[in-house]
Each structure stands twice: as C-alpha cells, then as structure tokens.
Amino acid sequence: MTLVSDDTAGRDVGPRIGVWALEEGAFGSPHHPDDPHDASWERIKGQVLLAEELGFDSTLIAQLFISPWGEEYDQGEAWSLAAALAALTERIEIIAAIKPYAYPPAIAAKMALQIEEISKGRFAINFVNGWFVLEARRLGLQFYEHDERYDYGREWITIVRELLAGRPSTFDGRWFRTDGYVPRPASRWRERPRIYAGGESPPARALVADTVDTWFMNGQPIERVAQLIEDVRARPRVGPPVTFGLSAFVIARETDEEADEAHREAWEIGKSDAAEQAWLAAQVDPRVQMFQTYARYPHIGSNGGTAAGLVGSYDTVAERIRAFHELGIELFMLQFQPFEDEMRRFAEHVMPRVRATSVSA
Ligand SMILES: Cc1cc2nc3c(=O)[nH]c(=O)nc-3n(C[C@H](O)[C@H](O)[C@H](O)COP(=O)(O)O)c2cc1C
C-alpha cells in the first residue's frame, strides 16, 4: 500500500492537496454575504465534482449529526454522502470521518468496504473521537470520559483494521465481541482502505502511533506542527512509518497586502457569528485538546484554519506549503470562503506553484 507521495523512482512528487467537503454548509462564517450556509446535497455534489475536475487529490467529509453552527442549521450525513460521491467521482480520494461510538466496529468495516468497492479503491476512514457533548446526548450515544473514549476507540480500531484488510475478526474485549466475522468482498484494489485519525491529546497520539496510517493535525504554526510530528515519530511503532496530514484555511491573493486585507475582511464578517461561536463553545468537552489549541491560536475556519499561516500571496502560500511538506506533511486538507471561487483561485494560482517547487526540489 502506497502511503507516501513518492513516485515509483522514490522521488518526492510533492504533497497531495485535498478539500473539506461542505457537509456543514460553510467554513469561515455561515453569514458570509457571498457564501451563505448551504449544506444541501446539490451543493456538496457540485463542490466535490469541481474539486476533482480542478485536480484536487482528496476530500474529507466530517462526521457531525448536528451542525456545529447550531441545532437549527442543516447538516449533511458523512457516510451516505461518501457513498454517493464515490459513485459520482472517478479519481479523488474520499475520506469519511467516523466516531467509534456511533457504529459497532464490524458494521463500520463492512460499510467502509462497500464504499471501497463503489469507489474502486479510493475510500478511507478518519477516526475522530469527538468533542460534541450535546450531540452525543441528543442521539443517545455513549460518550465516555476523554481518555476512556480512547481506550474504547483502541478496541474499536483494532477490530476495524483487521476487517478492512478482509481478515477474520475474533475479539473478546471490554466493549466489543466478534466471532469469526469475515467481510466480503475485501478491497479488490489494495491491502485495505487507509486509516486516518484526527485528535491531538497524548492518548490520541499513542493511538495514532500504534494503529493509524496518517495523522491529521489541526492547522497551527509550523514550529508547533514540527514538535507534534517529532513526538509521534519518536513513539514505538510496528509497520510503515506514520504519515501526516494538515488542515488549513487558505486566503491567497496576488500580493501579501491583498491577502492581509481579505483576511481582515473575513474577521469583520466573522463578527456576525458571535451567537454561533458562543453556542459552540458551550458544547465542547473541556478535556478535548483540540479546543485548547484553538484558544492559543485565534483563527478563521474549523480545525485550526488560518492558524496554519496559509494566508498571503500565491508565492507565499506555495512556499509555506512546501515548508510544511519538507517537515513531513503529505496531505493538506483545505478550506476556503466563498468555497468554490477560492478553491478555483487556489487551483489556478497556488497549485501550479506548489507542483513546480516540488519538481525542482
Ligand atoms: C483533521 C481533523 C478532522 C476532524 N474531524 C472531525 C469530525 O469529523 N467530527 C468530529 O466530531 N471531530 C472531528 N475532529 C476533532 C476530533 O474529534 C478531536 O480532535 C478529538 O476528538 C478530540 O480529541 P483530542 O483531545 O485528542 O484532541 C477532527 C480533527 C481533525 C484534526
């Protein structure tokens, strides 16, 4: 299974670049005058098909059953979106997030292998332990205390890993039991779908080192990303090394000054989200590391967003992507606003610069 972005001669062909799917209707502000909240299927379908056409390599569909903007907002459902998008696309990787307490592991593995089949080997899961206390309560999901969620997740992922590879699972743990289940068909294209995970706390990092292919990090300054990569690389591991992904919200313009101005405007627009932000803050499990990181680095977008520093001229943004890639970031998962227009701009102006610097690297 190829897990790094090297070509067959072992040369670095640069990072893969993906976009977050719009299952939550907007990244940035749901009140943006040119990009109001819209989580409809038609919109998401158009966005992901456009991403594929523009040359993006991957799309990540977050799993939320209630909108993070508030209970009255529409919210897409990750796995049914993933299956539909798998059928409509041809090349782009489709990653669906999954909360281990939402589905028993054998059911999740079976669903994943079905989407692997529909997509002809382009499906991946993103293990996320969640933070959304109200969501778990409303749906009646078991939401253990923070570190216990990782113990639970470790059992869950141990079973899922075996089943994704088409191997039989017989497991007798604290939470789960399987008895010789063998999902069929297994992947016809590779050993198994890739396993990503998002989560920053020490138990998340331990789980990543033990069981995950690619660790997704929240957008944050490069020095901090370097420390996190070092931490995970230093942990004991069996099998191929962990690879790394980074979430980021991009504001790219012809010049740094223009990008700074667009950044200021985005903060202005964000002032109309005070009610949504206050509501969201009240829903968060305070032990979740991710929100502690957020508090340190104010940003636009979800999952660290602009804190990754991809704000600047086309050259600046390409240069920063290259610097992250040199540290080990293999996949960038990007957000924009207005999404489709800014994604087009990125594909036209930044993507070729990233590719050019990679070839000469
Ligand atoms: C790239 C990325 C994607 C994520 N996607 C989701 C998601 O789809 N749904 C969700 O509830 N949380 C998502 N999260 C948040 C994780 O659930 C959160 O970081 C973790 O549960 C709590 O962990 P921590 O204390 O280990 O950081 C994501 C995190 C990252 C970095």
GROMACS .gro file of N, CA and C in nm, residues 26-140:
model
  345
   26ALA      N    1  -2.064   2.557   0.543
   26ALA     CA    2  -1.974   2.672   0.529
   26ALA      C    3  -1.853   2.651   0.619
   27PHE      N    4  -1.739   2.697   0.572
   27PHE     CA    5  -1.621   2.708   0.659
   27PHE      C    6  -1.586   2.855   0.658
   28GLY      N    7  -1.562   2.910   0.775
   28GLY     CA    8  -1.546   3.055   0.783
   28GLY      C    9  -1.668   3.106   0.858
   29SER      N   10  -1.757   3.174   0.787
   29SER     CA   11  -1.878   3.227   0.851
   29SER      C   12  -2.003   3.175   0.779
   30PRO      N   13  -2.106   3.134   0.855
   30PRO     CA   14  -2.232   3.095   0.788
   30PRO      C   15  -2.311   3.217   0.740
   31HIS      N   16  -2.259   3.336   0.773
   31HIS     CA   17  -2.328   3.460   0.733
   31HIS      C   18  -2.254   3.534   0.623
   32HIS      N   19  -2.159   3.468   0.559
   32HIS     CA   20  -2.082   3.536   0.454
   32HIS      C   21  -2.178   3.581   0.343
   33PRO      N   22  -2.172   3.710   0.301
   33PRO     CA   23  -2.270   3.757   0.202
   33PRO      C   24  -2.263   3.681   0.070
   34ASP      N   25  -2.143   3.633   0.032
   34ASP     CA   26  -2.131   3.563  -0.097
   34ASP      C   27  -2.125   3.411  -0.080
   35ASP      N   28  -2.142   3.362   0.040
   35ASP     CA   29  -2.132   3.218   0.064
   35ASP      C   30  -2.213   3.182   0.188
   36PRO      N   31  -2.345   3.207   0.182
   36PRO     CA   32  -2.426   3.176   0.300
   36PRO      C   33  -2.433   3.025   0.323
   37HIS      N   34  -2.464   2.988   0.445
   37HIS     CA   35  -2.469   2.847   0.483
   37HIS      C   36  -2.556   2.768   0.384
   38ASP      N   37  -2.500   2.658   0.332
   38ASP     CA   38  -2.576   2.571   0.241
   38ASP      C   39  -2.515   2.431   0.247
   39ALA      N   40  -2.584   2.341   0.316
   39ALA     CA   41  -2.534   2.203   0.330
   39ALA      C   42  -2.617   2.108   0.245
   40SER      N   43  -2.675   2.159   0.136
   40SER     CA   44  -2.761   2.072   0.053
   40SER      C   45  -2.675   1.973  -0.027
   41TRP      N   46  -2.736   1.861  -0.062
   41TRP     CA   47  -2.666   1.760  -0.143
   41TRP      C   48  -2.620   1.819  -0.275
   42GLU      N   49  -2.707   1.898  -0.340
   42GLU     CA   50  -2.671   1.955  -0.470
   42GLU      C   51  -2.544   2.038  -0.460
   43ARG      N   52  -2.534   2.113  -0.353
   43ARG     CA   53  -2.416   2.198  -0.336
   43ARG      C   54  -2.290   2.113  -0.311
   44ILE      N   55  -2.304   2.015  -0.222
   44ILE     CA   56  -2.187   1.932  -0.187
   44ILE      C   57  -2.142   1.852  -0.311
   45LYS      N   58  -2.239   1.799  -0.383
   45LYS     CA   59  -2.207   1.723  -0.505
   45LYS      C   60  -2.128   1.812  -0.603
   46GLY      N   61  -2.180   1.933  -0.626
   46GLY     CA   62  -2.114   2.024  -0.720
   46GLY      C   63  -1.974   2.060  -0.671
   47GLN      N   64  -1.962   2.083  -0.542
   47GLN     CA   65  -1.832   2.123  -0.486
   47GLN      C   66  -1.727   2.013  -0.504
   48VAL      N   67  -1.764   1.888  -0.474
   48VAL     CA   68  -1.665   1.780  -0.481
   48VAL      C   69  -1.634   1.744  -0.627
   49LEU      N   70  -1.735   1.749  -0.713
   49LEU     CA   71  -1.707   1.723  -0.855
   49LEU      C   72  -1.614   1.831  -0.911
   50LEU      N   73  -1.636   1.955  -0.869
   50LEU     CA   74  -1.549   2.064  -0.913
   50LEU      C   75  -1.406   2.042  -0.860
   51ALA      N   76  -1.397   2.002  -0.734
   51ALA     CA   77  -1.263   1.977  -0.676
   51ALA      C   78  -1.189   1.871  -0.757
   52GLU      N   79  -1.260   1.768  -0.793
   52GLU     CA   80  -1.195   1.662  -0.872
   52GLU      C   81  -1.150   1.717  -1.008
   53GLU      N   82  -1.239   1.793  -1.069
   53GLU     CA   83  -1.206   1.849  -1.202
   53GLU      C   84  -1.085   1.943  -1.193
   54LEU      N   85  -1.074   2.016  -1.083
   54LEU     CA   86  -0.964   2.111  -1.069
   54LEU      C   87  -0.831   2.045  -1.032
   55GLY      N   88  -0.836   1.917  -1.002
   55GLY     CA   89  -0.710   1.845  -0.976
   55GLY      C   90  -0.681   1.820  -0.829
   56PHE      N   91  -0.778   1.846  -0.741
   56PHE     CA   92  -0.754   1.814  -0.600
   56PHE      C   93  -0.751   1.662  -0.584
   57ASP      N   94  -0.671   1.617  -0.487
   57ASP     CA   95  -0.645   1.473  -0.474
   57ASP      C   96  -0.739   1.402  -0.378
   58SER      N   97  -0.801   1.478  -0.288
   58SER     CA   98  -0.870   1.412  -0.178
   58SER      C   99  -0.981   1.502  -0.125
   59THR      N  100  -1.083   1.441  -0.064
   59THR     CA  101  -1.183   1.522   0.006
   59THR      C  102  -1.214   1.455   0.139
   60LEU      N  103  -1.234   1.537   0.241
   60LEU     CA  104  -1.263   1.487   0.376
   60LEU      C  105  -1.405   1.528   0.414
   61ILE      N  106  -1.485   1.429   0.451
   61ILE     CA  107  -1.623   1.457   0.494
   61ILE      C  108  -1.627   1.439   0.645
   62ALA      N  109  -1.649   1.547   0.717
   62ALA     CA  110  -1.654   1.539   0.863
   62ALA      C  111  -1.779   1.466   0.905
   63GLN      N  112  -1.773   1.402   1.022
   63GLN     CA  113  -1.894   1.339   1.075
   63GLN      C  114  -1.949   1.422   1.190
   64LEU      N  115  -2.064   1.479   1.165
   64LEU     CA  116  -2.139   1.553   1.266
   64LEU      C  117  -2.286   1.520   1.241
   65PHE      N  118  -2.358   1.495   1.347
   65PHE     CA  119  -2.501   1.464   1.330
   65PHE      C  120  -2.586   1.587   1.360
   66ILE      N  121  -2.524   1.685   1.422
   66ILE     CA  122  -2.587   1.815   1.447
   66ILE      C  123  -2.487   1.918   1.399
   67SER      N  124  -2.534   2.022   1.335
   67SER     CA  125  -2.443   2.123   1.283
   67SER      C  126  -2.364   2.192   1.395
   68PRO      N  127  -2.235   2.213   1.372
   68PRO     CA  128  -2.158   2.289   1.474
   68PRO      C  129  -2.198   2.436   1.478
   69TRP      N  130  -2.277   2.480   1.380
   69TRP     CA  131  -2.324   2.620   1.381
   69TRP      C  132  -2.446   2.637   1.470
   70GLY      N  133  -2.515   2.527   1.502
   70GLY     CA  134  -2.634   2.538   1.586
   70GLY      C  135  -2.737   2.436   1.540
   71GLU      N  136  -2.828   2.402   1.631
   71GLU     CA  137  -2.920   2.291   1.602
   71GLU      C  138  -3.018   2.322   1.490
   72GLU      N  139  -3.040   2.450   1.461
   72GLU     CA  140  -3.137   2.486   1.356
   72GLU      C  141  -3.075   2.479   1.217
   73TYR      N  142  -2.941   2.465   1.208
   73TYR     CA  143  -2.874   2.462   1.078
   73TYR      C  144  -2.880   2.322   1.015
   74ASP      N  145  -2.888   2.317   0.881
   74ASP     CA  146  -2.880   2.188   0.811
   74ASP      C  147  -2.739   2.131   0.823
   75GLN      N  148  -2.732   1.998   0.826
   75GLN     CA  149  -2.603   1.930   0.840
   75GLN      C  150  -2.606   1.802   0.756
   76GLY      N  151  -2.506   1.782   0.671
   76GLY     CA  152  -2.500   1.660   0.589
   76GLY      C  153  -2.455   1.539   0.670
   77GLU      N  154  -2.489   1.421   0.622
   77GLU     CA  155  -2.451   1.296   0.691
   77GLU      C  156  -2.335   1.232   0.615
   78ALA      N  157  -2.223   1.210   0.686
   78ALA     CA  158  -2.096   1.178   0.621
   78ALA      C  159  -2.098   1.051   0.536
   79TRP      N  160  -2.152   0.942   0.588
   79TRP     CA  161  -2.131   0.815   0.517
   79TRP      C  162  -2.224   0.799   0.397
   80SER      N  163  -2.344   0.854   0.406
   80SER     CA  164  -2.429   0.846   0.287
   80SER      C  165  -2.375   0.941   0.180
   81LEU      N  166  -2.321   1.055   0.222
   81LEU     CA  167  -2.256   1.145   0.125
   81LEU      C  168  -2.136   1.074   0.061
   82ALA      N  169  -2.057   1.006   0.142
   82ALA     CA  170  -1.937   0.939   0.089
   82ALA      C  171  -1.975   0.835  -0.016
   83ALA      N  172  -2.080   0.758   0.011
   83ALA     CA  173  -2.120   0.654  -0.084
   83ALA      C  174  -2.166   0.717  -0.215
   84ALA      N  175  -2.246   0.824  -0.204
   84ALA     CA  176  -2.297   0.889  -0.325
   84ALA      C  177  -2.182   0.953  -0.403
   85LEU      N  178  -2.092   1.018  -0.333
   85LEU     CA  179  -1.979   1.083  -0.401
   85LEU      C  180  -1.886   0.979  -0.463
   86ALA      N  181  -1.873   0.865  -0.397
   86ALA     CA  182  -1.789   0.757  -0.452
   86ALA      C  183  -1.843   0.712  -0.587
   87ALA      N  184  -1.975   0.710  -0.599
   87ALA     CA  185  -2.035   0.663  -0.724
   87ALA      C  186  -2.020   0.767  -0.836
   88LEU      N  187  -2.014   0.895  -0.798
   88LEU     CA  188  -2.014   1.001  -0.899
   88LEU      C  189  -1.875   1.046  -0.943
   89THR      N  190  -1.774   1.019  -0.862
   89THR     CA  191  -1.638   1.066  -0.892
   89THR      C  192  -1.555   0.951  -0.949
   90GLU      N  193  -1.436   0.985  -0.998
   90GLU     CA  194  -1.354   0.881  -1.060
   90GLU      C  195  -1.212   0.872  -1.008
   91ARG      N  196  -1.164   0.980  -0.950
   91ARG     CA  197  -1.021   0.984  -0.920
   91ARG      C  198  -0.992   1.026  -0.776
   92ILE      N  199  -1.075   1.117  -0.724
   92ILE     CA  200  -1.044   1.181  -0.596
   92ILE      C  201  -1.060   1.080  -0.480
   93GLU      N  202  -0.969   1.089  -0.382
   93GLU     CA  203  -0.985   1.006  -0.261
   93GLU      C  204  -1.102   1.060  -0.179
   94ILE      N  205  -1.179   0.970  -0.121
   94ILE     CA  206  -1.293   1.011  -0.039
   94ILE      C  207  -1.270   0.960   0.103
   95ILE      N  208  -1.257   1.054   0.196
   95ILE     CA  209  -1.234   1.017   0.336
   95ILE      C  210  -1.359   1.053   0.415
   96ALA      N  211  -1.415   0.957   0.485
   96ALA     CA  212  -1.530   0.987   0.571
   96ALA      C  213  -1.486   0.973   0.717
   97ALA      N  214  -1.518   1.074   0.795
   97ALA     CA  215  -1.486   1.067   0.937
   97ALA      C  216  -1.582   0.969   1.005
   98ILE      N  217  -1.535   0.913   1.115
   98ILE     CA  218  -1.622   0.822   1.190
   98ILE      C  219  -1.593   0.831   1.339
   99LYS      N  220  -1.701   0.842   1.416
   99LYS     CA  221  -1.690   0.841   1.562
   99LYS      C  222  -1.712   0.698   1.607
  100PRO      N  223  -1.617   0.640   1.677
  100PRO     CA  224  -1.625   0.496   1.707
  100PRO      C  225  -1.750   0.459   1.786
  101TYR      N  226  -1.804   0.556   1.863
  101TYR     CA  227  -1.923   0.522   1.943
  101TYR      C  228  -2.052   0.537   1.863
  102ALA      N  229  -2.040   0.566   1.733
  102ALA     CA  230  -2.161   0.577   1.652
  102ALA      C  231  -2.199   0.445   1.585
  103TYR      N  232  -2.100   0.359   1.559
  103TYR     CA  233  -2.129   0.231   1.493
  103TYR      C  234  -2.043   0.121   1.556
  104PRO      N  235  -2.097   0.002   1.572
  104PRO     CA  236  -2.012  -0.110   1.613
  104PRO      C  237  -1.903  -0.131   1.507
  105PRO      N  238  -1.783  -0.173   1.546
  105PRO     CA  239  -1.672  -0.178   1.452
  105PRO      C  240  -1.694  -0.268   1.331
  106ALA      N  241  -1.758  -0.381   1.350
  106ALA     CA  242  -1.775  -0.473   1.235
  106ALA      C  243  -1.870  -0.412   1.132
  107ILE      N  244  -1.970  -0.339   1.179
  107ILE     CA  245  -2.065  -0.273   1.087
  107ILE      C  246  -1.989  -0.163   1.012
  108ALA      N  247  -1.909  -0.086   1.086
  108ALA     CA  248  -1.833   0.023   1.022
  108ALA      C  249  -1.740  -0.032   0.916
  109ALA      N  250  -1.671  -0.142   0.946
  109ALA     CA  251  -1.577  -0.200   0.849
  109ALA      C  252  -1.651  -0.249   0.725
  110LYS      N  253  -1.766  -0.308   0.746
  110LYS     CA  254  -1.845  -0.358   0.632
  110LYS      C  255  -1.890  -0.240   0.544
  111MET      N  256  -1.936  -0.134   0.608
  111MET     CA  257  -1.977  -0.014   0.531
  111MET      C  258  -1.859   0.043   0.454
  112ALA      N  259  -1.744   0.048   0.520
  112ALA     CA  260  -1.625   0.104   0.455
  112ALA      C  261  -1.586   0.022   0.332
  113LEU      N  262  -1.593  -0.109   0.345
  113LEU     CA  263  -1.554  -0.194   0.231
  113LEU      C  264  -1.656  -0.182   0.117
  114GLN      N  265  -1.781  -0.152   0.151
  114GLN     CA  266  -1.879  -0.130   0.044
  114GLN      C  267  -1.843  -0.002  -0.034
  115ILE      N  268  -1.804   0.102   0.039
  115ILE     CA  269  -1.769   0.227  -0.031
  115ILE      C  270  -1.635   0.211  -0.103
  116GLU      N  271  -1.546   0.130  -0.048
  116GLU     CA  272  -1.422   0.095  -0.119
  116GLU      C  273  -1.456   0.033  -0.255
  117GLU      N  274  -1.556  -0.053  -0.256
  117GLU     CA  275  -1.599  -0.121  -0.379
  117GLU      C  276  -1.662  -0.020  -0.477
  118ILE      N  277  -1.750   0.064  -0.425
  118ILE     CA  278  -1.816   0.163  -0.512
  118ILE      C  279  -1.712   0.257  -0.573
  119SER      N  280  -1.614   0.296  -0.492
  119SER     CA  281  -1.515   0.395  -0.538
  119SER      C  282  -1.398   0.332  -0.613
  120LYS      N  283  -1.396   0.203  -0.623
  120LYS     CA  284  -1.284   0.131  -0.685
  120LYS      C  285  -1.151   0.165  -0.617
  121GLY      N  286  -1.151   0.151  -0.485
  121GLY     CA  287  -1.025   0.164  -0.412
  121GLY      C  288  -0.983   0.305  -0.376
  122ARG      N  289  -1.084   0.396  -0.355
  122ARG     CA  290  -1.050   0.536  -0.322
  122ARG      C  291  -1.103   0.579  -0.186
  123PHE      N  292  -1.147   0.484  -0.105
  123PHE     CA  293  -1.213   0.523   0.019
  123PHE      C  294  -1.117   0.515   0.138
  124ALA      N  295  -1.139   0.601   0.236
  124ALA     CA  296  -1.059   0.599   0.359
  124ALA      C  297  -1.146   0.644   0.475
  125ILE      N  298  -1.108   0.602   0.597
  125ILE     CA  299  -1.182   0.649   0.714
  125ILE      C  300  -1.094   0.745   0.794
  126ASN      N  301  -1.158   0.839   0.861
  126ASN     CA  302  -1.088   0.928   0.955
  126ASN      C  303  -1.148   0.907   1.093
  127PHE      N  304  -1.073   0.842   1.178
  127PHE     CA  305  -1.118   0.813   1.314
  127PHE      C  306  -1.117   0.943   1.395
  128VAL      N  307  -1.231   0.981   1.450
  128VAL     CA  308  -1.237   1.101   1.534
  128VAL      C  309  -1.317   1.072   1.661
  129ASN      N  310  -1.259   1.109   1.774
  129ASN     CA  311  -1.325   1.074   1.899
  129ASN      C  312  -1.427   1.178   1.945
  130GLY      N  313  -1.428   1.291   1.878
  130GLY     CA  314  -1.535   1.387   1.904
  130GLY      C  315  -1.515   1.474   2.026
  131TRP      N  316  -1.602   1.572   2.036
  131TRP     CA  317  -1.595   1.673   2.141
  131TRP      C  318  -1.735   1.723   2.177
  132PHE      N  319  -1.836   1.678   2.099
  132PHE     CA  320  -1.966   1.744   2.094
  132PHE      C  321  -2.060   1.676   2.195
  133VAL      N  322  -2.060   1.730   2.316
  133VAL     CA  323  -2.133   1.665   2.426
  133VAL      C  324  -2.283   1.661   2.396
  134LEU      N  325  -2.338   1.771   2.349
  134LEU     CA  326  -2.482   1.776   2.324
  134LEU      C  327  -2.523   1.677   2.214
  135GLU      N  328  -2.441   1.665   2.112
  135GLU     CA  329  -2.471   1.572   2.003
  135GLU      C  330  -2.487   1.430   2.058
  136ALA      N  331  -2.390   1.389   2.140
  136ALA     CA  332  -2.397   1.253   2.197
  136ALA      C  333  -2.525   1.237   2.280
  137ARG      N  334  -2.558   1.339   2.358
  137ARG     CA  335  -2.678   1.329   2.443
  137ARG      C  336  -2.805   1.322   2.358
  138ARG      N  337  -2.816   1.412   2.260
  138ARG     CA  338  -2.937   1.413   2.177
  138ARG      C  339  -2.958   1.280   2.107
  139LEU      N  340  -2.847   1.218   2.061
  139LEU     CA  341  -2.861   1.093   1.985
  139LEU      C  342  -2.859   0.969   2.073
  140GLY      N  343  -2.833   0.988   2.201
  140GLY     CA  344  -2.826   0.872   2.291
  140GLY      C  345  -2.701   0.789   2.268
   0.00000   0.00000   0.00000
